[in-house]
Amino acid sequence: MGYNKKMFGLGSRRSIIREIFEYSKKRAAEIGADNVYDFSLGNPSVPAPDEVNDAIASLIASESSVLLHGYTSAQGDANVRKIISDKISESFGVNISPNLIYMTCGAAASLSICLKALIEEDSDECIVFAPFFTEYRVFIENAGGRIVISNPEPDTFQIDIADFESRLTRNTKAVIVNSPNNPSGVVYSEKTVRALCEVLKRKSQEFSHPIYLIADEPYRELVYSGVKVPYLMNYYDNTLVCYSYSKSLSLPGERIGYIAVSPTMEEGENVYLAVCGAGRSLGYVCAPSLFQQVIARCIDAKVNVEAYKENRDILYDNLTAYGYKCVKPDGAFYLFVKAPEDDAYKFYERAKKHELLVVPCDDFGVFGYVRIAYCTDKQKVIGSLPAFHALAEEYGL
Ligand code: PLP
């Protein structure tokens, strides 16, 4: 009786990232923000492109505010969906109709809606690839499913195809792929994607039901040096793409993104209707109207990815020179660093003594690593180097 204890658990146990973020604010008040090197939160540091602010100003000046701030259709404004489907067709060669686009409040909502749309039975399983975004567990379990974790190839953090295959069962309903990856920054290669999709096709046939591939893509645009992120619809028919403008346009607080259902999906129109039903049952009503219109006007806008690349290069080059071990990230804004001792929490505590705030990654499904979110000011990154150096010396690296 009483309130829901599972929800109480979620609400009362703050994620480690939030915990560190709160500590950072407290510490900044004590010793000054300039002296705290907070690499905890994936909050974009690069401003939204000028086009976004111009679009907001011009929409407010020119559109009827009743329409601008009103409800849209549940699946999103038809013209906005048309602009997005045209962009997908142009960018990836997938001929997708606006009727397969569903506007959402960002990737978190997209994922929750997709999982709710697909998961039916308590026994339904959803495979995630470690290291994985910790909220997947919350979204999968909230949709009534079970999370199954596949371990990565140890040195590259690419998907270990043999491990993946061993995790698939008749209960596998969906698989979530996140590339560029949070927290590793790794982009899954085309070879990995092909191998993954080959297994999915074979197993779907063997089990006589579709296994859905959910592509979680908030970092698609944040890639360095021309690295290509394969578009999963081009490799596997039963794909749903969960896209978000949180990182690609630096708009995380505005909550805007979409779900795209592959035009070649089995019973795709019905799956789309299940997506609409899931959005309805979760009470989303519609994605923010103003920001749907902003997206329509800024469909080609880009943030300054070069700023993230500079931070990546400074950190990767210096930390590896000090003796730390990490995979060179091709995208997102995270560096995944092997803790110089087995226990990532102990390393985190020792880093804290140098005012370095990094995130121990046990909850991401890989032990003994920390995440450095380098979506921060370049001067801060440079300023943190002596502390990383001193810490490396302490460990005798
Ligand atoms: N998926 C991954 C891998 C993320 O890192 C995040 C946010 O950091 C999300 C989803 C949620 O993003 P959004 O702000 O679009 O809901």
Short mmCIF file of C-alpha atoms and ligand atoms in Angstrom, two decimals:
data_model
loop_
_atom_site.label_atom_id
_atom_site.label_comp_id
_atom_site.label_asym_id
_atom_site.label_seq_id
_atom_site.Cartn_x
_atom_site.Cartn_y
_atom_site.Cartn_z
CA MET A 1 0.00 0.00 0.00
CA GLY A 2 1.04 3.61 -0.32
CA TYR A 3 3.22 5.04 -3.04
CA ASN A 4 5.24 3.16 -5.64
CA LYS A 5 8.47 1.96 -4.04
CA LYS A 6 10.25 1.47 -7.35
CA MET A 7 9.58 5.10 -8.27
CA PHE A 8 10.63 6.16 -4.78
CA GLY A 9 13.89 4.30 -5.36
CA LEU A 10 14.47 6.11 -8.65
CA GLY A 11 13.63 9.49 -7.18
CA SER A 12 15.58 9.17 -3.97
CA ARG A 13 18.76 7.53 -5.28
CA ARG A 14 20.43 10.22 -7.33
CA SER A 15 22.63 9.06 -10.20
CA ILE A 16 26.35 9.28 -9.48
CA ILE A 17 26.62 11.96 -12.18
CA ARG A 18 24.06 14.18 -10.47
CA GLU A 19 25.75 13.49 -7.14
CA ILE A 20 29.08 14.71 -8.49
CA PHE A 21 27.46 17.70 -10.17
CA GLU A 22 25.94 18.76 -6.84
CA TYR A 23 29.30 18.28 -5.10
CA SER A 24 30.91 20.42 -7.80
CA LYS A 25 28.56 23.31 -7.10
CA LYS A 26 29.25 23.05 -3.36
CA ARG A 27 33.01 22.89 -3.92
CA ALA A 28 32.90 25.85 -6.34
CA ALA A 29 31.22 27.94 -3.62
CA GLU A 30 34.06 26.98 -1.24
CA ILE A 31 37.16 27.42 -3.42
CA GLY A 32 35.91 29.29 -6.52
CA ALA A 33 34.56 27.80 -9.73
CA ASP A 34 37.89 28.36 -11.53
CA ASN A 35 39.58 25.90 -9.19
CA VAL A 36 37.17 23.01 -9.70
CA TYR A 37 37.63 20.84 -12.81
CA ASP A 38 34.18 19.41 -13.28
CA PHE A 39 34.04 16.84 -16.07
CA SER A 40 30.88 15.14 -14.82
CA LEU A 41 27.91 16.26 -16.89
CA GLY A 42 27.23 15.88 -20.63
CA ASN A 43 25.81 19.38 -20.92
CA PRO A 44 26.95 20.93 -24.23
CA SER A 45 29.44 23.78 -23.74
CA VAL A 46 29.25 25.04 -27.31
CA PRO A 47 26.41 27.54 -27.79
CA ALA A 48 23.42 26.80 -30.02
CA PRO A 49 24.04 28.15 -33.54
CA ASP A 50 22.94 31.76 -34.20
CA GLU A 51 20.28 30.45 -36.61
CA VAL A 52 18.46 28.95 -33.61
CA ASN A 53 18.18 32.21 -31.70
CA ASP A 54 17.32 34.09 -34.91
CA ALA A 55 14.59 31.55 -35.67
CA ILE A 56 13.13 31.90 -32.16
CA ALA A 57 13.10 35.72 -32.47
CA SER A 58 11.57 35.71 -35.92
CA LEU A 59 8.94 33.09 -35.01
CA ILE A 60 7.89 35.11 -31.98
CA ALA A 61 7.76 38.28 -34.07
CA SER A 62 5.90 36.85 -37.02
CA GLU A 63 3.70 33.92 -35.99
CA SER A 64 0.40 34.01 -34.20
CA SER A 65 1.25 33.18 -30.60
CA VAL A 66 -1.93 31.14 -30.29
CA LEU A 67 -0.68 28.84 -33.04
CA LEU A 68 2.97 28.99 -32.04
CA HIS A 69 2.35 27.95 -28.46
CA GLY A 70 -0.61 25.69 -29.18
CA TYR A 71 -0.80 21.90 -29.29
CA THR A 72 0.36 20.28 -32.50
CA SER A 73 -0.83 16.88 -33.74
CA ALA A 74 0.38 14.21 -31.34
CA GLN A 75 2.95 12.97 -33.88
CA GLY A 76 4.14 16.52 -34.56
CA ASP A 77 3.44 19.28 -37.08
CA ALA A 78 3.04 17.82 -40.58
CA ASN A 79 5.29 20.40 -42.24
CA VAL A 80 8.04 19.89 -39.64
CA ARG A 81 7.89 16.13 -40.16
CA LYS A 82 8.11 16.64 -43.93
CA ILE A 83 11.24 18.80 -43.54
CA ILE A 84 12.82 16.15 -41.31
CA SER A 85 11.93 13.23 -43.60
CA ASP A 86 13.36 15.16 -46.60
CA LYS A 87 16.56 15.75 -44.63
CA ILE A 88 16.86 12.04 -43.76
CA SER A 89 16.26 11.10 -47.43
CA GLU A 90 18.86 13.62 -48.62
CA SER A 91 21.49 12.73 -46.00
CA PHE A 92 21.22 8.94 -45.90
CA GLY A 93 19.42 7.94 -49.11
CA VAL A 94 16.49 6.48 -47.18
CA ASN A 95 13.20 7.32 -48.81
CA ILE A 96 11.11 7.91 -45.70
CA SER A 97 7.62 9.40 -45.49
CA PRO A 98 6.72 12.10 -42.93
CA ASN A 99 4.13 9.59 -41.73
CA LEU A 100 6.94 7.54 -40.19
CA ILE A 101 8.35 10.47 -38.19
CA TYR A 102 7.13 11.09 -34.65
CA MET A 103 8.29 14.26 -32.86
CA THR A 104 9.43 13.79 -29.26
CA CYS A 105 10.83 15.58 -26.21
CA GLY A 106 14.41 14.45 -26.98
CA ALA A 107 16.15 11.08 -27.09
CA ALA A 108 15.13 10.05 -23.57
CA ALA A 109 11.49 10.38 -24.58
CA SER A 110 12.17 8.71 -27.95
CA LEU A 111 13.71 5.70 -26.21
CA SER A 112 10.97 5.43 -23.59
CA ILE A 113 8.31 5.61 -26.29
CA CYS A 114 9.99 3.03 -28.55
CA LEU A 115 10.49 0.60 -25.69
CA LYS A 116 6.90 1.03 -24.54
CA ALA A 117 5.75 0.52 -28.14
CA LEU A 118 7.68 -2.74 -28.53
CA ILE A 119 7.80 -4.50 -25.14
CA GLU A 120 4.75 -6.66 -24.44
CA GLU A 121 5.58 -9.39 -21.94
CA ASP A 122 7.49 -9.38 -18.64
CA SER A 123 9.84 -11.85 -20.26
CA ASP A 124 10.73 -9.50 -23.15
CA GLU A 125 14.42 -8.69 -23.18
CA CYS A 126 16.31 -5.72 -24.54
CA ILE A 127 20.04 -6.03 -25.19
CA VAL A 128 22.34 -3.07 -24.55
CA PHE A 129 26.05 -2.87 -25.29
CA ALA A 130 28.41 -2.02 -22.45
CA PRO A 131 29.46 0.61 -21.78
CA PHE A 132 25.92 2.02 -22.02
CA PHE A 133 23.97 5.14 -21.02
CA THR A 134 22.78 4.28 -17.51
CA GLU A 135 19.21 5.46 -18.10
CA TYR A 136 18.61 2.54 -20.51
CA ARG A 137 18.02 0.33 -17.50
CA VAL A 138 15.37 2.72 -16.18
CA PHE A 139 13.62 3.05 -19.55
CA ILE A 140 13.63 -0.70 -20.29
CA GLU A 141 12.40 -1.70 -16.86
CA ASN A 142 9.76 1.02 -16.88
CA ALA A 143 8.44 -0.36 -20.17
CA GLY A 144 8.12 -3.75 -18.44
CA GLY A 145 11.13 -5.44 -20.03
CA ARG A 146 14.42 -6.94 -18.85
CA ILE A 147 17.82 -5.48 -19.57
CA VAL A 148 20.50 -7.84 -20.93
CA ILE A 149 24.06 -6.54 -21.13
CA SER A 150 26.50 -7.53 -23.87
CA ASN A 151 30.20 -7.02 -23.08
CA PRO A 152 32.42 -5.13 -25.54
CA GLU A 153 35.69 -6.05 -27.18
CA PRO A 154 38.13 -5.18 -24.38
CA ASP A 155 40.55 -2.84 -26.10
CA THR A 156 38.45 -1.13 -28.76
CA PHE A 157 35.03 -1.01 -27.05
CA GLN A 158 33.49 -2.08 -30.35
CA ILE A 159 30.63 -4.59 -30.08
CA ASP A 160 31.87 -8.12 -29.38
CA ILE A 161 29.77 -9.97 -31.94
CA ALA A 162 30.27 -13.43 -30.39
CA ASP A 163 29.24 -12.12 -26.97
CA PHE A 164 26.23 -10.38 -28.53
CA GLU A 165 25.12 -13.54 -30.30
CA SER A 166 25.35 -15.50 -27.06
CA ARG A 167 22.93 -13.03 -25.39
CA LEU A 168 20.14 -13.37 -27.96
CA THR A 169 17.21 -15.57 -26.94
CA ARG A 170 13.64 -16.13 -28.10
CA ASN A 171 12.72 -13.37 -25.63
CA THR A 172 14.91 -10.74 -27.28
CA LYS A 173 12.58 -7.99 -28.42
CA ALA A 174 14.97 -5.17 -29.12
CA VAL A 175 18.61 -4.13 -29.15
CA ILE A 176 19.79 -0.57 -28.42
CA VAL A 177 22.83 0.74 -30.27
CA ASN A 178 24.37 4.07 -29.30
CA SER A 179 27.06 5.41 -31.62
CA PRO A 180 28.92 7.72 -31.13
CA ASN A 181 28.84 6.21 -27.70
CA ASN A 182 28.26 7.66 -24.29
CA PRO A 183 30.52 7.05 -22.32
CA SER A 184 33.31 5.69 -24.57
CA GLY A 185 33.19 8.18 -27.47
CA VAL A 186 33.62 5.18 -29.79
CA VAL A 187 31.91 5.13 -33.19
CA TYR A 188 30.92 1.59 -34.21
CA SER A 189 32.62 0.78 -37.49
CA GLU A 190 30.76 -0.28 -40.61
CA LYS A 191 32.29 -3.74 -40.17
CA THR A 192 30.80 -3.99 -36.66
CA VAL A 193 27.41 -2.75 -37.88
CA ARG A 194 27.31 -5.24 -40.76
CA ALA A 195 28.23 -8.12 -38.46
CA LEU A 196 25.63 -7.03 -35.89
CA CYS A 197 22.88 -6.80 -38.52
CA GLU A 198 23.79 -10.15 -40.02
CA VAL A 199 23.32 -11.80 -36.60
CA LEU A 200 20.03 -9.93 -36.07
CA LYS A 201 18.66 -11.08 -39.44
CA ARG A 202 19.67 -14.70 -38.82
CA LYS A 203 18.27 -14.77 -35.31
CA SER A 204 15.00 -13.05 -36.28
CA GLN A 205 14.51 -15.84 -38.82
CA GLU A 206 15.45 -18.55 -36.39
CA PHE A 207 13.04 -17.22 -33.75
CA SER A 208 10.35 -16.35 -36.35
CA HIS A 209 9.77 -12.87 -35.05
CA PRO A 210 11.36 -9.49 -35.68
CA ILE A 211 14.09 -8.28 -33.34
CA TYR A 212 14.00 -4.48 -33.42
CA LEU A 213 17.11 -2.38 -33.62
CA ILE A 214 16.85 0.93 -31.78
CA ALA A 215 19.50 3.44 -32.86
CA ASP A 216 20.03 6.01 -30.10
CA GLU A 217 21.63 8.90 -31.97
CA PRO A 218 21.93 12.11 -29.94
CA TYR A 219 25.64 12.33 -30.86
CA ARG A 220 25.40 11.50 -34.59
CA GLU A 221 26.67 14.95 -35.65
CA LEU A 222 29.46 15.14 -33.07
CA VAL A 223 32.20 13.27 -34.93
CA TYR A 224 35.78 14.25 -35.70
CA SER A 225 38.02 14.14 -38.75
CA GLY A 226 35.36 12.99 -41.21
CA VAL A 227 34.56 9.71 -39.39
CA LYS A 228 31.33 8.21 -40.79
CA VAL A 229 28.54 6.93 -38.57
CA PRO A 230 26.66 4.20 -40.50
CA TYR A 231 22.91 4.92 -40.75
CA LEU A 232 21.39 1.75 -39.37
CA MET A 233 18.24 1.80 -41.53
CA ASN A 234 20.54 1.19 -44.48
CA TYR A 235 21.72 -2.08 -42.92
CA TYR A 236 18.67 -3.49 -41.17
CA ASP A 237 14.97 -3.18 -42.00
CA ASN A 238 13.49 -3.36 -38.51
CA THR A 239 15.21 -0.20 -37.29
CA LEU A 240 13.85 2.72 -35.27
CA VAL A 241 16.05 5.82 -35.00
CA CYS A 242 15.83 7.87 -31.80
CA TYR A 243 17.24 11.26 -32.70
CA SER A 244 17.66 14.36 -30.57
CA TYR A 245 18.75 17.96 -31.06
CA SER A 246 20.03 18.16 -27.46
CA LYS A 247 23.67 17.81 -28.47
CA SER A 248 23.61 18.40 -32.23
CA LEU A 249 22.14 21.91 -31.75
CA SER A 250 23.07 22.35 -28.05
CA LEU A 251 19.42 22.45 -26.97
CA PRO A 252 19.21 19.89 -24.14
CA GLY A 253 16.85 21.95 -22.01
CA GLU A 254 14.39 22.52 -24.82
CA ARG A 255 13.51 18.81 -25.17
CA ILE A 256 13.20 18.22 -28.89
CA GLY A 257 13.91 15.20 -31.05
CA TYR A 258 12.11 12.55 -33.07
CA ILE A 259 11.60 8.85 -33.75
CA ALA A 260 11.95 7.63 -37.35
CA VAL A 261 10.53 4.20 -38.23
CA SER A 262 12.28 2.54 -41.14
CA PRO A 263 10.19 2.52 -44.36
CA THR A 264 11.23 -1.11 -44.89
CA MET A 265 10.19 -2.30 -41.42
CA GLU A 266 7.90 -5.33 -41.22
CA GLU A 267 4.41 -3.97 -40.44
CA GLY A 268 6.08 -0.58 -40.10
CA GLU A 269 2.85 1.39 -40.22
CA ASN A 270 1.52 -0.62 -37.30
CA VAL A 271 4.74 -0.16 -35.36
CA TYR A 272 4.40 3.59 -36.01
CA LEU A 273 0.86 3.45 -34.60
CA ALA A 274 2.23 1.60 -31.55
CA VAL A 275 4.73 4.47 -31.20
CA CYS A 276 1.82 6.94 -31.29
CA GLY A 277 -0.01 4.83 -28.70
CA ALA A 278 3.04 4.66 -26.45
CA GLY A 279 3.53 8.45 -26.64
CA ARG A 280 -0.12 8.83 -25.71
CA SER A 281 0.02 6.36 -22.84
CA LEU A 282 3.11 8.05 -21.42
CA GLY A 283 1.30 11.38 -21.51
CA TYR A 284 3.63 13.23 -23.86
CA VAL A 285 0.71 14.86 -25.76
CA CYS A 286 3.05 16.52 -28.29
CA ALA A 287 6.64 17.75 -28.55
CA PRO A 288 7.24 21.48 -27.77
CA SER A 289 5.53 23.47 -30.53
CA LEU A 290 7.93 26.41 -30.66
CA PHE A 291 10.94 24.10 -30.96
CA GLN A 292 9.32 21.98 -33.65
CA GLN A 293 9.14 25.19 -35.70
CA VAL A 294 12.71 26.14 -34.77
CA ILE A 295 13.95 22.76 -36.03
CA ALA A 296 12.07 23.24 -39.32
CA ARG A 297 13.93 26.53 -39.84
CA CYS A 298 17.33 25.24 -38.67
CA ILE A 299 17.40 21.83 -40.31
CA ASP A 300 20.88 22.44 -41.77
CA ALA A 301 22.34 24.30 -38.77
CA LYS A 302 25.41 22.90 -37.03
CA VAL A 303 27.24 23.54 -33.77
CA ASN A 304 30.98 24.16 -33.66
CA VAL A 305 32.19 20.56 -33.39
CA GLU A 306 35.78 21.76 -33.79
CA ALA A 307 35.66 23.15 -30.23
CA TYR A 308 34.96 19.66 -28.87
CA LYS A 309 37.68 18.19 -31.07
CA GLU A 310 40.22 20.66 -29.66
CA ASN A 311 39.31 19.56 -26.13
CA ARG A 312 39.51 15.91 -27.15
CA ASP A 313 42.96 16.39 -28.64
CA ILE A 314 44.32 18.31 -25.65
CA LEU A 315 43.06 15.74 -23.16
CA TYR A 316 43.85 12.62 -25.16
CA ASP A 317 47.36 13.74 -26.13
CA ASN A 318 48.32 14.88 -22.64
CA LEU A 319 46.67 12.15 -20.60
CA THR A 320 48.20 9.40 -22.72
CA ALA A 321 51.57 11.16 -22.43
CA TYR A 322 51.17 11.10 -18.62
CA GLY A 323 50.60 7.33 -18.82
CA TYR A 324 46.79 7.05 -18.66
CA LYS A 325 45.18 4.46 -20.95
CA CYS A 326 42.14 5.31 -23.06
CA VAL A 327 40.63 4.65 -26.48
CA LYS A 328 40.86 7.69 -28.75
CA PRO A 329 37.26 8.81 -29.10
CA ASP A 330 36.00 9.55 -32.61
CA GLY A 331 32.86 11.29 -31.45
CA ALA A 332 30.53 12.53 -28.71
CA PHE A 333 32.35 14.53 -26.03
CA TYR A 334 33.57 11.86 -23.66
CA LEU A 335 36.94 10.31 -22.89
CA PHE A 336 36.79 6.86 -21.29
CA VAL A 337 39.86 6.40 -19.16
CA LYS A 338 41.10 3.23 -17.47
CA ALA A 339 41.48 3.88 -13.76
CA PRO A 340 45.08 3.17 -12.69
CA GLU A 341 43.71 0.91 -9.93
CA ASP A 342 40.97 -1.75 -10.14
CA ASP A 343 38.38 0.22 -8.24
CA ALA A 344 37.13 3.19 -10.30
CA TYR A 345 35.49 4.70 -7.20
CA LYS A 346 38.80 4.81 -5.36
CA PHE A 347 40.38 6.53 -8.35
CA TYR A 348 37.48 8.97 -8.47
CA GLU A 349 38.03 9.79 -4.79
CA ARG A 350 41.74 10.36 -5.33
CA ALA A 351 41.06 12.53 -8.40
CA LYS A 352 38.65 14.55 -6.27
CA LYS A 353 41.51 15.48 -3.93
CA HIS A 354 43.07 17.22 -6.96
CA GLU A 355 39.71 18.95 -7.65
CA LEU A 356 39.24 16.72 -10.72
CA LEU A 357 35.65 15.51 -11.00
CA VAL A 358 35.33 12.46 -13.23
CA VAL A 359 32.60 9.83 -13.29
CA PRO A 360 33.29 6.24 -12.19
CA CYS A 361 31.62 4.03 -14.80
CA ASP A 362 30.59 0.84 -12.98
CA ASP A 363 26.93 1.71 -13.61
CA PHE A 364 27.69 1.94 -17.34
CA GLY A 365 28.41 -1.79 -17.30
CA VAL A 366 32.22 -1.65 -17.51
CA PHE A 367 34.29 -1.80 -14.34
CA GLY A 368 37.50 0.08 -13.64
CA TYR A 369 36.92 3.07 -15.93
CA VAL A 370 36.01 6.71 -15.50
CA ARG A 371 34.33 9.10 -17.92
CA ILE A 372 35.62 12.58 -18.59
CA ALA A 373 32.94 14.79 -20.19
CA TYR A 374 35.04 17.36 -22.04
CA CYS A 375 32.09 19.50 -23.11
CA THR A 376 33.60 22.35 -21.18
CA ASP A 377 35.60 25.50 -21.68
CA LYS A 378 38.98 24.95 -23.38
CA GLN A 379 40.78 26.99 -20.69
CA LYS A 380 39.31 24.69 -18.08
CA VAL A 381 40.64 21.67 -19.96
CA ILE A 382 44.10 23.24 -20.18
CA GLY A 383 43.91 24.30 -16.53
CA SER A 384 43.16 20.73 -15.43
CA LEU A 385 46.31 19.23 -16.97
CA PRO A 386 48.70 19.82 -14.04
CA ALA A 387 46.20 18.09 -11.74
CA PHE A 388 45.94 15.08 -14.09
CA HIS A 389 49.74 15.02 -14.25
CA ALA A 390 50.15 15.14 -10.47
CA LEU A 391 47.58 12.36 -10.11
CA ALA A 392 49.42 10.21 -12.65
CA GLU A 393 52.66 10.73 -10.70
CA GLU A 394 50.92 9.74 -7.50
CA TYR A 395 50.08 6.41 -9.16
CA GLY A 396 53.59 6.10 -10.57
CA LEU A 397 52.37 5.94 -14.19
N1 PLP B 1 21.04 8.72 -25.04
C1 PLP B 1 22.30 8.98 -24.69
C2 PLP B 1 23.36 8.01 -25.07
C3 PLP B 1 22.63 10.14 -23.99
O1 PLP B 1 23.90 10.37 -23.65
C4 PLP B 1 21.59 11.04 -23.65
C5 PLP B 1 21.88 12.26 -22.89
O2 PLP B 1 22.95 12.53 -22.44
C6 PLP B 1 20.28 10.72 -24.03
C7 PLP B 1 20.04 9.55 -24.72
C8 PLP B 1 19.14 11.63 -23.70
O3 PLP B 1 19.23 12.76 -24.48
P1 PLP B 1 18.06 13.83 -24.59
O4 PLP B 1 18.54 15.07 -23.92
O5 PLP B 1 17.87 14.06 -26.04
O6 PLP B 1 16.86 13.25 -23.96
#
